[in-house]
Amino acid sequence: GDSVTQMEGPVTLSEEAFLTINCTYTATGYPSLFWYVQYPGEGLQLLLKATKADDKGSNKGFEATYRKETTSFHLEKGSVQVSDSAVYFCALSRGQAGTALIFGKGTTLSVSS
Amino acid sequence: DTAVSQTPKYLVTQMGNDKSIKCEQNLGHDTMYWYKQDSKKFLKIMFSYNNKELIINETVPNRFSPKSPDKAHLNLHINSLELGDSAVYFCASSQGSENYGYTFGSGTRLTVV
């Protein structure tokens, strides 16, 4: 079945460091891909998305490119801030009736000043 | 102003009790979901309703029963609570295909003692 695999955390970085969180997927067809972020004690918020191959999603300095050839959707940010500390989830959608978003296991990011 | 609101935010109860969690969305979305997040942050779909019709019913104990009185509300009732039911339960909504992403509530932390 369809699935999403994320790198295990936690990821610990200093402020202004470069961030990469790896995400790969297994799916039939052409899924849409998402990154969600969960701050402590809150629900998930959509961070960015891409709906077709080679699309780049971006938001708040974060970017991810839909790579069909490597079935990947890695999240990157050039310079992280303490406020970026959160859990990041990669997810895919098959876009079919009766299906729901499939999430990866989440990667905890901790940024120190 | 809250787009997807869940009540209560915290719920502590004894084993064997019956409890309900309520969810309401004011976004005009036609599809609502319940997800369970375990202690390791893993998110698993439980149920989904589209215009009050159950469209996803994953393998969960039949002690869990969703109810959707209208398309803006999706409640979760749990009978005979067990220790293993302790988790954070998230409600979410979307318009049409999940390709547009979900809007999540802030979660209900259920603790069974």
Short mmCIF file of N, CA and C in Angstrom, two decimals, chain A residues 32 34 36 38 41-46 49 51 87 89 93-96 98-105, chain B residues 9-10 33 35 37 40-43 45 48 55-56 88 90 97-107:
data_model
loop_
_atom_site.label_atom_id
_atom_site.label_comp_id
_atom_site.label_asym_id
_atom_site.label_seq_id
_atom_site.Cartn_x
_atom_site.Cartn_y
_atom_site.Cartn_z
N SER A 32 -0.45 13.77 -4.57
CA SER A 32 -0.04 15.09 -4.13
C SER A 32 0.75 14.91 -2.84
N PHE A 34 2.65 16.77 0.70
CA PHE A 34 2.47 17.86 1.65
C PHE A 34 3.53 17.80 2.75
N TYR A 36 3.39 19.17 6.74
CA TYR A 36 2.65 19.80 7.83
C TYR A 36 3.61 20.03 8.99
N GLN A 38 3.67 20.78 13.30
CA GLN A 38 2.92 20.75 14.56
C GLN A 38 3.77 21.38 15.65
N GLY A 41 1.68 21.39 21.61
CA GLY A 41 0.34 21.62 22.13
C GLY A 41 -0.67 22.08 21.11
N GLU A 42 -0.31 22.05 19.84
CA GLU A 42 -1.23 22.53 18.80
C GLU A 42 -1.53 21.43 17.78
N GLY A 43 -2.49 21.74 16.92
CA GLY A 43 -2.79 20.84 15.82
C GLY A 43 -1.81 21.04 14.68
N LEU A 44 -2.00 20.25 13.64
CA LEU A 44 -1.11 20.34 12.48
C LEU A 44 -1.53 21.51 11.60
N GLN A 45 -0.52 22.16 11.01
CA GLN A 45 -0.78 23.25 10.07
C GLN A 45 -0.12 22.90 8.75
N LEU A 46 -0.82 23.18 7.67
CA LEU A 46 -0.23 22.94 6.35
C LEU A 46 0.91 23.92 6.13
N LYS A 49 2.83 22.47 -0.15
CA LYS A 49 2.38 21.30 -0.89
C LYS A 49 2.84 21.37 -2.33
N THR A 51 1.59 19.37 -6.14
CA THR A 51 0.59 18.45 -6.69
C THR A 51 1.05 17.68 -7.91
N VAL A 87 7.36 19.61 15.29
CA VAL A 87 7.38 18.30 14.63
C VAL A 87 6.90 18.50 13.20
N PHE A 89 5.73 16.81 9.55
CA PHE A 89 5.14 15.60 8.96
C PHE A 89 5.08 15.73 7.44
N SER A 93 -1.36 12.35 -0.68
CA SER A 93 -2.77 12.21 -0.97
C SER A 93 -2.93 11.53 -2.32
N ARG A 94 -3.80 10.53 -2.36
CA ARG A 94 -4.06 9.88 -3.64
C ARG A 94 -5.17 10.60 -4.41
N GLY A 95 -5.84 11.52 -3.72
CA GLY A 95 -6.86 12.32 -4.38
C GLY A 95 -8.05 11.53 -4.87
N GLN A 96 -8.32 10.42 -4.22
CA GLN A 96 -9.46 9.59 -4.62
C GLN A 96 -10.52 9.64 -3.54
N GLY A 98 -12.95 8.60 -0.82
CA GLY A 98 -12.84 7.54 0.17
C GLY A 98 -11.44 7.29 0.66
N THR A 99 -10.51 8.19 0.36
CA THR A 99 -9.15 8.06 0.88
C THR A 99 -8.83 9.27 1.74
N ALA A 100 -7.77 9.15 2.52
CA ALA A 100 -7.38 10.23 3.41
C ALA A 100 -5.88 10.42 3.29
N LEU A 101 -5.40 11.55 3.82
CA LEU A 101 -3.97 11.81 3.83
C LEU A 101 -3.25 10.70 4.59
N ILE A 102 -2.12 10.28 4.03
CA ILE A 102 -1.26 9.30 4.70
C ILE A 102 -0.03 10.05 5.19
N PHE A 103 0.23 9.96 6.49
CA PHE A 103 1.31 10.71 7.09
C PHE A 103 2.53 9.84 7.36
N GLY A 104 3.71 10.47 7.28
CA GLY A 104 4.91 9.86 7.81
C GLY A 104 4.89 9.93 9.33
N LYS A 105 5.90 9.39 9.97
CA LYS A 105 5.92 9.29 11.42
C LYS A 105 6.32 10.58 12.12
N LYS B 9 -10.42 20.12 25.33
CA LYS B 9 -9.01 20.06 24.96
C LYS B 9 -8.29 18.97 25.75
N TYR B 10 -8.70 18.78 27.00
CA TYR B 10 -8.14 17.72 27.83
C TYR B 10 -9.29 16.91 28.41
N TYR B 33 -12.76 14.56 9.33
CA TYR B 33 -11.96 13.39 9.66
C TYR B 33 -11.67 13.34 11.17
N TYR B 35 -8.49 11.68 13.40
CA TYR B 35 -7.20 11.01 13.44
C TYR B 35 -6.83 10.76 14.90
N GLN B 37 -3.45 10.32 17.30
CA GLN B 37 -1.99 10.47 17.37
C GLN B 37 -1.49 9.81 18.64
N LYS B 40 4.07 8.37 20.18
CA LYS B 40 5.24 8.57 19.32
C LYS B 40 4.93 9.53 18.18
N LYS B 41 3.80 10.21 18.26
CA LYS B 41 3.39 11.23 17.28
C LYS B 41 2.85 10.64 15.98
N PHE B 42 2.69 9.32 15.91
CA PHE B 42 2.19 8.72 14.68
C PHE B 42 0.71 9.02 14.52
N LEU B 43 0.33 9.47 13.32
CA LEU B 43 -1.06 9.83 13.03
C LEU B 43 -1.74 8.75 12.21
N ILE B 45 -5.51 7.60 10.50
CA ILE B 45 -6.90 7.94 10.18
C ILE B 45 -7.83 6.94 10.85
N SER B 48 -13.87 9.13 8.35
CA SER B 48 -14.09 10.32 7.55
C SER B 48 -15.55 10.37 7.12
N ILE B 55 -17.44 7.72 4.87
CA ILE B 55 -16.74 7.26 3.69
C ILE B 55 -15.44 6.53 4.02
N ILE B 56 -14.91 6.73 5.20
CA ILE B 56 -13.74 5.99 5.65
C ILE B 56 -14.03 5.46 7.04
N VAL B 88 -3.84 11.55 21.64
CA VAL B 88 -4.41 12.83 21.22
C VAL B 88 -5.26 12.58 19.98
N PHE B 90 -7.36 14.13 16.87
CA PHE B 90 -7.48 15.34 16.06
C PHE B 90 -8.64 15.22 15.09
N SER B 97 -11.55 16.97 -2.50
CA SER B 97 -10.38 16.12 -2.42
C SER B 97 -9.39 16.66 -1.42
N GLU B 98 -8.71 15.73 -0.75
CA GLU B 98 -7.71 16.15 0.24
C GLU B 98 -6.49 16.75 -0.45
N ASN B 99 -6.50 16.82 -1.77
CA ASN B 99 -5.40 17.48 -2.47
C ASN B 99 -5.23 18.93 -2.05
N TYR B 100 -6.28 19.52 -1.52
CA TYR B 100 -6.19 20.90 -1.09
C TYR B 100 -5.67 21.02 0.33
N GLY B 101 -5.43 19.89 0.97
CA GLY B 101 -4.93 19.92 2.33
C GLY B 101 -6.05 19.96 3.35
N TYR B 102 -5.70 19.65 4.56
CA TYR B 102 -6.65 19.64 5.65
C TYR B 102 -6.45 20.84 6.55
N THR B 103 -7.52 21.21 7.26
CA THR B 103 -7.42 22.14 8.38
C THR B 103 -7.68 21.33 9.64
N PHE B 104 -6.73 21.37 10.57
CA PHE B 104 -6.84 20.57 11.78
C PHE B 104 -7.33 21.39 12.96
N GLY B 105 -8.02 20.70 13.88
CA GLY B 105 -8.29 21.28 15.18
C GLY B 105 -7.05 21.17 16.04
N SER B 106 -7.13 21.70 17.25
CA SER B 106 -5.96 21.73 18.13
C SER B 106 -5.81 20.46 18.95
N GLY B 107 -6.74 19.53 18.79
CA GLY B 107 -6.57 18.23 19.42
C GLY B 107 -7.24 18.10 20.78
#
